[in-house]
Amino acid sequence: IHGVCMPLSSLYRLSVRTQLLWLLCAAMLPLLGLLFRQIYLERLEARERANDKVRILAQQTAQSLNQVLRDYEAVLQRIVQRPLVRALDARACDPLIAEFVRLYPGFTNLVVQDLKGGNDCSFLDSKITPEQLALVPGYVQARTAEGMTVGGVSVGPLSGRWVVVLFHPVRNVRGEVAGLVSLSIDLEVLGERLLAAVPSNALVAVSDAQGRMLLRSKDASFWMGLPLPDALRAMVGDDQADASQVLSADGVERLFAVADVPLAGWRVLAGVPTAEVFAEADRSFRWGAMSALGLVLLALLLVWRISQRIESNAHCCRFNRGHICTARLGFIHVLNHHCWRFIQNCRHVAIL
């Protein structure tokens, strides 16, 4: 008990100002703890909102791209049902093949061939050889597929443009797969169409299943066909990856999110500069920190003013108390003197 009481007794011997400071600390520490906890939670909430914005941008782009591919798949399904296409006869090509690309300039070529690469009907006058076709990413896999498949990024051997080829099997009258329809998508045109609405401060990129760049909202012609930077490749390869901060090739740190394009096996990466996306969180944190600092300074000022007033009043009380005590002692001395004389007189009367 003595060990516990000693600090309290020593605290009482401190000055009024020091005691008030200790009292302030005891009162302010829980309040500051609650305040900083609230600031921390608000910062986390603001950062989560920033992550959501990036995720939404990636998911919306992926959904738009997947829907575009769905539309192309529906077009191919109608094309392969046409009798002249199913006939696979180069001497009687379907007139649609010659007009399709003119009607839809987002494509570079439409080719119908049998599985041996013969009976070629195509939009371009130049015919692709079986050797060239075998080098097109995705062609070998498409030969055994039951539905539409999406190839990888490559330079079209006839058009000379960056393309992705959509393949769809052609079945003969017996229902057997006898040929393929190949529809080449012009990636530059697709990117201009799909990524035109991307905010100027954002960066959106699309990679194929091999991790090579298909589309990019900035400097697309330079990056097309190149492998993703290592940091982004790591994000694409991690199915559980959340929004992450990555330094882009242009030297800007961005918050990136990843979304899938299920129909093609592609991945969409959307990034926004961290300086902008975390601006709200940083602003909220600064405001909270400044508020806490202002509260502490205000409390210290109040303690200083209150302690100054208390010490001033205490000094006045000590001064006034001294005068009161002197007056009381003089009064008591006179009272004792008269009492003594009264007692002496009484004794004198008694003797008489």
Short mmCIF file of C-alpha atoms in Angstrom, two decimals:
data_model
loop_
_atom_site.label_atom_id
_atom_site.label_comp_id
_atom_site.label_asym_id
_atom_site.label_seq_id
_atom_site.Cartn_x
_atom_site.Cartn_y
_atom_site.Cartn_z
CA ILE A 1 0.00 0.00 0.00
CA HIS A 2 2.81 2.33 0.87
CA GLY A 3 4.38 1.76 -2.59
CA VAL A 4 1.12 2.62 -4.29
CA CYS A 5 0.37 5.68 -2.19
CA MET A 6 3.80 7.23 -2.57
CA PRO A 7 3.31 8.34 -6.22
CA LEU A 8 -0.07 9.83 -5.31
CA SER A 9 1.36 11.71 -2.37
CA SER A 10 4.21 12.95 -4.51
CA LEU A 11 1.69 14.02 -7.16
CA TYR A 12 -0.13 16.16 -4.62
CA ARG A 13 3.13 17.98 -3.85
CA LEU A 14 3.46 19.06 -7.52
CA SER A 15 2.44 22.49 -8.74
CA VAL A 16 -1.15 23.15 -9.76
CA ARG A 17 -0.14 23.46 -13.40
CA THR A 18 1.66 20.12 -13.37
CA GLN A 19 -1.27 18.40 -11.69
CA LEU A 20 -3.63 19.82 -14.32
CA LEU A 21 -1.34 18.54 -17.08
CA TRP A 22 -1.47 15.06 -15.58
CA LEU A 23 -5.23 15.34 -15.36
CA LEU A 24 -5.36 16.48 -18.98
CA CYS A 25 -3.30 13.47 -20.06
CA ALA A 26 -5.58 11.11 -18.17
CA ALA A 27 -8.65 12.66 -19.82
CA MET A 28 -7.24 13.19 -23.33
CA LEU A 29 -5.51 9.86 -23.97
CA PRO A 30 -8.76 7.84 -24.27
CA LEU A 31 -10.32 10.59 -26.38
CA LEU A 32 -7.28 10.78 -28.67
CA GLY A 33 -7.28 6.99 -28.94
CA LEU A 34 -10.91 7.01 -30.08
CA LEU A 35 -10.24 9.89 -32.46
CA PHE A 36 -7.24 8.25 -34.11
CA ARG A 37 -9.13 4.97 -34.35
CA GLN A 38 -11.93 6.78 -36.17
CA ILE A 39 -9.40 8.49 -38.45
CA TYR A 40 -7.81 5.12 -39.23
CA LEU A 41 -11.18 3.50 -40.00
CA GLU A 42 -12.19 6.40 -42.23
CA ARG A 43 -8.87 6.13 -44.08
CA LEU A 44 -9.41 2.40 -44.63
CA GLU A 45 -12.95 3.08 -45.84
CA ALA A 46 -11.76 5.77 -48.25
CA ARG A 47 -9.06 3.47 -49.62
CA GLU A 48 -11.60 0.69 -50.07
CA ARG A 49 -13.80 3.08 -52.04
CA ALA A 50 -10.78 3.88 -54.20
CA ASN A 51 -10.17 0.15 -54.74
CA ASP A 52 -13.82 -0.26 -55.70
CA LYS A 53 -13.54 2.47 -58.32
CA VAL A 54 -10.61 0.72 -59.99
CA ARG A 55 -12.32 -2.69 -59.78
CA ILE A 56 -15.47 -1.26 -61.37
CA LEU A 57 -13.45 0.20 -64.24
CA ALA A 58 -11.75 -3.16 -64.87
CA GLN A 59 -14.98 -5.14 -64.58
CA GLN A 60 -16.94 -2.81 -66.85
CA THR A 61 -14.24 -3.00 -69.52
CA ALA A 62 -14.11 -6.79 -69.24
CA GLN A 63 -17.90 -7.08 -69.48
CA SER A 64 -18.00 -4.81 -72.53
CA LEU A 65 -15.26 -6.79 -74.24
CA ASN A 66 -16.91 -10.10 -73.41
CA GLN A 67 -20.21 -8.82 -74.82
CA VAL A 68 -18.49 -7.73 -78.03
CA LEU A 69 -17.08 -11.24 -78.42
CA ARG A 70 -20.53 -12.70 -77.73
CA ASP A 71 -21.93 -10.58 -80.55
CA TYR A 72 -19.17 -11.75 -82.88
CA GLU A 73 -19.90 -15.33 -81.90
CA ALA A 74 -23.55 -14.87 -82.81
CA VAL A 75 -22.50 -13.46 -86.20
CA LEU A 76 -20.21 -16.42 -86.87
CA GLN A 77 -22.94 -18.88 -85.90
CA ARG A 78 -25.20 -17.36 -88.53
CA ILE A 79 -22.44 -17.31 -91.14
CA VAL A 80 -21.61 -21.02 -90.74
CA GLN A 81 -25.29 -21.89 -91.26
CA ARG A 82 -25.36 -20.40 -94.75
CA PRO A 83 -25.57 -23.14 -97.42
CA LEU A 84 -22.77 -21.77 -99.62
CA VAL A 85 -20.47 -21.57 -96.62
CA ARG A 86 -21.24 -25.14 -95.59
CA ALA A 87 -20.56 -26.30 -99.14
CA LEU A 88 -16.87 -25.35 -98.78
CA ASP A 89 -16.54 -24.88 -102.53
CA ALA A 90 -14.03 -22.25 -103.67
CA ARG A 91 -15.73 -22.17 -107.08
CA ALA A 92 -19.02 -20.99 -105.51
CA CYS A 93 -18.11 -18.72 -102.58
CA ASP A 94 -20.85 -17.04 -100.62
CA PRO A 95 -21.20 -13.37 -101.79
CA LEU A 96 -21.41 -12.36 -98.11
CA ILE A 97 -17.70 -13.12 -97.70
CA ALA A 98 -16.71 -10.45 -100.21
CA GLU A 99 -19.02 -7.82 -98.64
CA PHE A 100 -18.74 -8.55 -94.93
CA VAL A 101 -15.52 -6.66 -94.19
CA ARG A 102 -16.70 -3.69 -96.24
CA LEU A 103 -19.82 -3.55 -94.10
CA TYR A 104 -17.85 -4.02 -90.87
CA PRO A 105 -14.45 -2.30 -91.15
CA GLY A 106 -13.49 -3.48 -87.67
CA PHE A 107 -12.35 -6.70 -89.33
CA THR A 108 -9.46 -7.23 -91.72
CA ASN A 109 -10.42 -10.53 -93.32
CA LEU A 110 -13.01 -13.29 -93.42
CA VAL A 111 -11.81 -16.70 -94.56
CA VAL A 112 -13.65 -19.98 -95.14
CA GLN A 113 -11.52 -23.10 -95.68
CA ASP A 114 -11.71 -26.81 -95.31
CA LEU A 115 -9.55 -28.52 -92.69
CA LYS A 116 -6.76 -29.07 -95.23
CA GLY A 117 -6.53 -25.36 -95.94
CA GLY A 118 -8.07 -25.73 -99.40
CA ASN A 119 -11.26 -24.42 -101.02
CA ASP A 120 -10.33 -20.96 -99.81
CA CYS A 121 -13.00 -18.28 -99.92
CA SER A 122 -11.81 -14.97 -98.41
CA PHE A 123 -12.39 -11.23 -98.50
CA LEU A 124 -8.78 -10.44 -99.45
CA ASP A 125 -7.67 -11.38 -102.93
CA SER A 126 -4.46 -12.87 -101.59
CA LYS A 127 -4.99 -16.35 -100.22
CA ILE A 128 -3.42 -17.51 -97.00
CA THR A 129 -1.39 -20.69 -97.32
CA PRO A 130 -1.76 -23.67 -94.98
CA GLU A 131 1.76 -22.97 -93.70
CA GLN A 132 0.86 -19.39 -92.82
CA LEU A 133 -2.42 -20.47 -91.28
CA ALA A 134 -0.66 -23.01 -89.07
CA LEU A 135 1.37 -20.17 -87.53
CA VAL A 136 -1.69 -18.16 -86.57
CA PRO A 137 -2.10 -18.41 -82.75
CA GLY A 138 -5.08 -20.60 -81.91
CA TYR A 139 -5.54 -22.26 -85.32
CA VAL A 140 -4.37 -25.72 -84.28
CA GLN A 141 -6.63 -25.75 -81.21
CA ALA A 142 -9.60 -24.50 -83.27
CA ARG A 143 -9.47 -27.52 -85.57
CA THR A 144 -10.76 -29.79 -82.81
CA ALA A 145 -13.06 -27.29 -81.03
CA GLU A 146 -16.85 -27.62 -80.98
CA GLY A 147 -17.60 -23.90 -80.96
CA MET A 148 -15.97 -20.51 -81.37
CA THR A 149 -12.42 -20.12 -80.13
CA VAL A 150 -10.30 -16.99 -79.79
CA GLY A 151 -6.70 -16.92 -80.94
CA GLY A 152 -3.81 -14.86 -79.62
CA VAL A 153 -2.42 -11.56 -80.80
CA SER A 154 -0.38 -11.63 -84.01
CA VAL A 155 0.36 -9.66 -87.15
CA GLY A 156 -1.98 -10.70 -89.94
CA PRO A 157 0.11 -12.47 -92.64
CA LEU A 158 -1.95 -10.79 -95.37
CA SER A 159 -3.20 -7.52 -93.83
CA GLY A 160 0.00 -6.65 -91.95
CA ARG A 161 -2.06 -5.33 -89.03
CA TRP A 162 -2.25 -6.49 -85.41
CA VAL A 163 -5.16 -8.89 -85.22
CA VAL A 164 -6.85 -11.53 -83.13
CA VAL A 165 -8.55 -14.30 -85.11
CA LEU A 166 -11.91 -15.80 -84.16
CA PHE A 167 -12.39 -19.38 -85.35
CA HIS A 168 -15.65 -21.27 -85.74
CA PRO A 169 -16.12 -24.80 -87.08
CA VAL A 170 -18.11 -25.37 -90.28
CA ARG A 171 -20.16 -28.56 -90.37
CA ASN A 172 -21.19 -30.36 -93.51
CA VAL A 173 -24.63 -31.78 -94.20
CA ARG A 174 -23.78 -34.83 -92.07
CA GLY A 175 -22.99 -32.62 -89.06
CA GLU A 176 -19.27 -33.33 -89.18
CA VAL A 177 -16.66 -30.60 -88.76
CA ALA A 178 -15.32 -30.11 -92.28
CA GLY A 179 -13.84 -26.62 -92.21
CA LEU A 180 -13.24 -23.38 -90.34
CA VAL A 181 -14.38 -19.81 -90.60
CA SER A 182 -11.64 -17.38 -89.58
CA LEU A 183 -12.61 -13.79 -88.74
CA SER A 184 -9.70 -11.41 -88.09
CA ILE A 185 -10.39 -8.52 -85.67
CA ASP A 186 -8.42 -5.32 -86.20
CA LEU A 187 -7.14 -4.63 -82.69
CA GLU A 188 -6.46 -0.96 -83.32
CA VAL A 189 -10.07 -0.39 -84.38
CA LEU A 190 -11.37 -2.50 -81.50
CA GLY A 191 -9.29 -0.53 -79.00
CA GLU A 192 -10.51 2.80 -80.34
CA ARG A 193 -14.09 1.60 -80.06
CA LEU A 194 -13.88 -0.09 -76.69
CA LEU A 195 -11.49 2.18 -74.78
CA ALA A 196 -12.65 5.55 -76.07
CA ALA A 197 -14.57 6.25 -72.85
CA VAL A 198 -11.65 5.45 -70.51
CA PRO A 199 -10.87 8.54 -68.37
CA SER A 200 -7.74 10.39 -69.41
CA ASN A 201 -6.08 9.80 -66.04
CA ALA A 202 -6.70 6.04 -66.17
CA LEU A 203 -4.81 3.27 -67.94
CA VAL A 204 -6.58 0.18 -69.26
CA ALA A 205 -4.76 -2.74 -70.86
CA VAL A 206 -5.92 -6.13 -72.12
CA SER A 207 -3.66 -9.17 -72.38
CA ASP A 208 -4.22 -12.51 -74.07
CA ALA A 209 -3.83 -15.92 -72.44
CA GLN A 210 -0.06 -15.84 -73.10
CA GLY A 211 0.34 -12.50 -71.29
CA ARG A 212 0.91 -10.39 -74.41
CA MET A 213 -0.68 -7.00 -74.88
CA LEU A 214 -3.81 -6.86 -77.02
CA LEU A 215 -5.27 -3.46 -76.24
CA ARG A 216 -4.04 -0.41 -74.37
CA SER A 217 -5.72 2.92 -73.79
CA LYS A 218 -2.39 4.78 -74.11
CA ASP A 219 0.36 4.20 -76.72
CA ALA A 220 -1.43 1.11 -78.03
CA SER A 221 0.57 0.86 -81.26
CA PHE A 222 3.86 0.68 -79.32
CA TRP A 223 2.74 -1.91 -76.77
CA MET A 224 0.65 -4.19 -78.96
CA GLY A 225 2.03 -7.73 -79.03
CA LEU A 226 4.65 -7.06 -76.33
CA PRO A 227 4.67 -9.06 -73.08
CA LEU A 228 3.23 -7.43 -69.99
CA PRO A 229 5.69 -5.82 -67.55
CA ASP A 230 6.73 -8.21 -64.79
CA ALA A 231 4.72 -6.51 -62.04
CA LEU A 232 1.52 -6.63 -64.08
CA ARG A 233 2.24 -10.17 -65.24
CA ALA A 234 2.43 -11.23 -61.59
CA MET A 235 -1.01 -9.70 -60.98
CA VAL A 236 -2.48 -11.40 -64.04
CA GLY A 237 -1.07 -14.77 -62.95
CA ASP A 238 -2.56 -14.51 -59.44
CA ASP A 239 -6.24 -15.43 -59.49
CA GLN A 240 -6.66 -14.13 -55.93
CA ALA A 241 -4.96 -10.80 -56.59
CA ASP A 242 -6.73 -7.76 -55.21
CA ALA A 243 -6.18 -4.17 -56.27
CA SER A 244 -2.43 -3.47 -56.02
CA GLN A 245 -0.13 -0.51 -56.37
CA VAL A 246 2.22 -0.98 -59.32
CA LEU A 247 4.74 1.34 -60.95
CA SER A 248 3.74 1.65 -64.62
CA ALA A 249 6.19 1.73 -67.50
CA ASP A 250 5.70 5.51 -67.76
CA GLY A 251 6.99 5.95 -64.20
CA VAL A 252 3.58 6.69 -62.67
CA GLU A 253 2.50 4.65 -59.66
CA ARG A 254 -1.03 3.38 -60.22
CA LEU A 255 -3.56 1.32 -58.35
CA PHE A 256 -4.42 -1.63 -60.63
CA ALA A 257 -7.29 -4.09 -60.58
CA VAL A 258 -7.76 -7.20 -62.74
CA ALA A 259 -10.88 -8.66 -64.35
CA ASP A 260 -11.45 -11.70 -66.58
CA VAL A 261 -12.90 -11.93 -70.09
CA PRO A 262 -14.30 -15.47 -69.77
CA LEU A 263 -15.08 -16.10 -73.42
CA ALA A 264 -11.49 -15.50 -74.55
CA GLY A 265 -9.39 -16.18 -71.47
CA TRP A 266 -8.14 -12.59 -71.61
CA ARG A 267 -7.38 -10.35 -68.64
CA VAL A 268 -8.22 -6.68 -68.27
CA LEU A 269 -6.00 -4.45 -66.12
CA ALA A 270 -7.30 -1.04 -65.10
CA GLY A 271 -5.13 1.44 -63.22
CA VAL A 272 -5.54 4.95 -61.82
CA PRO A 273 -2.70 7.08 -60.37
CA THR A 274 -2.46 6.56 -56.63
CA ALA A 275 -1.96 10.30 -56.10
CA GLU A 276 -5.48 10.84 -57.45
CA VAL A 277 -7.32 7.74 -56.33
CA PHE A 278 -6.10 8.07 -52.72
CA ALA A 279 -6.54 11.86 -52.62
CA GLU A 280 -9.78 11.55 -50.63
CA ALA A 281 -8.24 9.16 -48.10
CA ASP A 282 -5.14 11.33 -47.67
CA ARG A 283 -7.25 14.46 -47.33
CA SER A 284 -9.42 12.81 -44.67
CA PHE A 285 -6.33 11.63 -42.78
CA ARG A 286 -4.74 15.09 -42.85
CA TRP A 287 -7.95 16.71 -41.66
CA GLY A 288 -8.26 14.21 -38.81
CA ALA A 289 -4.64 14.64 -37.75
CA MET A 290 -4.91 18.43 -37.82
CA SER A 291 -8.14 18.24 -35.82
CA ALA A 292 -6.49 16.07 -33.19
CA LEU A 293 -3.49 18.39 -33.01
CA GLY A 294 -5.78 21.41 -32.71
CA LEU A 295 -7.71 19.72 -29.92
CA VAL A 296 -4.52 18.99 -27.99
CA LEU A 297 -3.26 22.56 -28.41
CA LEU A 298 -6.61 23.96 -27.30
CA ALA A 299 -6.60 21.72 -24.22
CA LEU A 300 -3.04 22.79 -23.35
CA LEU A 301 -4.01 26.44 -23.70
CA LEU A 302 -6.99 25.94 -21.41
CA VAL A 303 -4.83 24.17 -18.85
CA TRP A 304 -2.30 26.99 -18.92
CA ARG A 305 -4.99 29.66 -18.50
CA ILE A 306 -6.82 27.78 -15.75
CA SER A 307 -3.62 27.00 -13.84
CA GLN A 308 -2.51 30.62 -14.14
CA ARG A 309 -5.83 31.79 -12.71
CA ILE A 310 -5.71 29.23 -9.89
CA GLU A 311 -2.15 30.15 -8.92
CA SER A 312 -3.01 33.86 -9.00
CA ASN A 313 -6.04 33.30 -6.75
CA ALA A 314 -3.99 31.12 -4.41
CA HIS A 315 -1.38 33.87 -4.08
CA CYS A 316 -4.08 36.42 -3.23
CA CYS A 317 -5.59 34.04 -0.72
CA ARG A 318 -2.25 33.53 1.02
CA PHE A 319 -1.72 37.31 1.16
CA ASN A 320 -5.19 38.05 2.55
CA ARG A 321 -5.04 35.14 4.97
CA GLY A 322 -1.86 36.59 6.48
CA HIS A 323 -3.62 39.85 7.34
CA ILE A 324 -6.62 38.05 8.76
CA CYS A 325 -4.41 35.94 11.01
CA THR A 326 -2.52 38.99 12.35
CA ALA A 327 -5.80 40.73 13.19
CA ARG A 328 -7.11 37.64 14.91
CA LEU A 329 -3.95 37.33 17.05
CA GLY A 330 -4.20 41.01 18.16
CA PHE A 331 -7.84 40.59 19.12
CA ILE A 332 -7.10 37.47 21.13
CA HIS A 333 -4.20 39.21 22.93
CA VAL A 334 -6.45 42.13 24.02
CA LEU A 335 -9.20 39.73 25.02
CA ASN A 336 -6.76 37.78 27.22
CA HIS A 337 -5.49 40.98 28.85
CA HIS A 338 -9.02 42.10 29.85
CA CYS A 339 -9.90 38.65 31.08
CA TRP A 340 -6.77 38.59 33.28
CA ARG A 341 -7.61 42.01 34.78
CA PHE A 342 -11.20 40.89 35.42
CA ILE A 343 -9.93 37.85 37.30
CA GLN A 344 -7.54 39.98 39.38
CA ASN A 345 -10.34 42.36 40.38
CA CYS A 346 -12.50 39.46 41.36
CA ARG A 347 -9.77 38.13 43.64
CA HIS A 348 -9.31 41.58 45.24
CA VAL A 349 -13.03 41.86 46.05
CA ALA A 350 -12.98 38.39 47.55
CA ILE A 351 -10.15 39.32 49.92
CA LEU A 352 -12.03 42.38 51.11
#
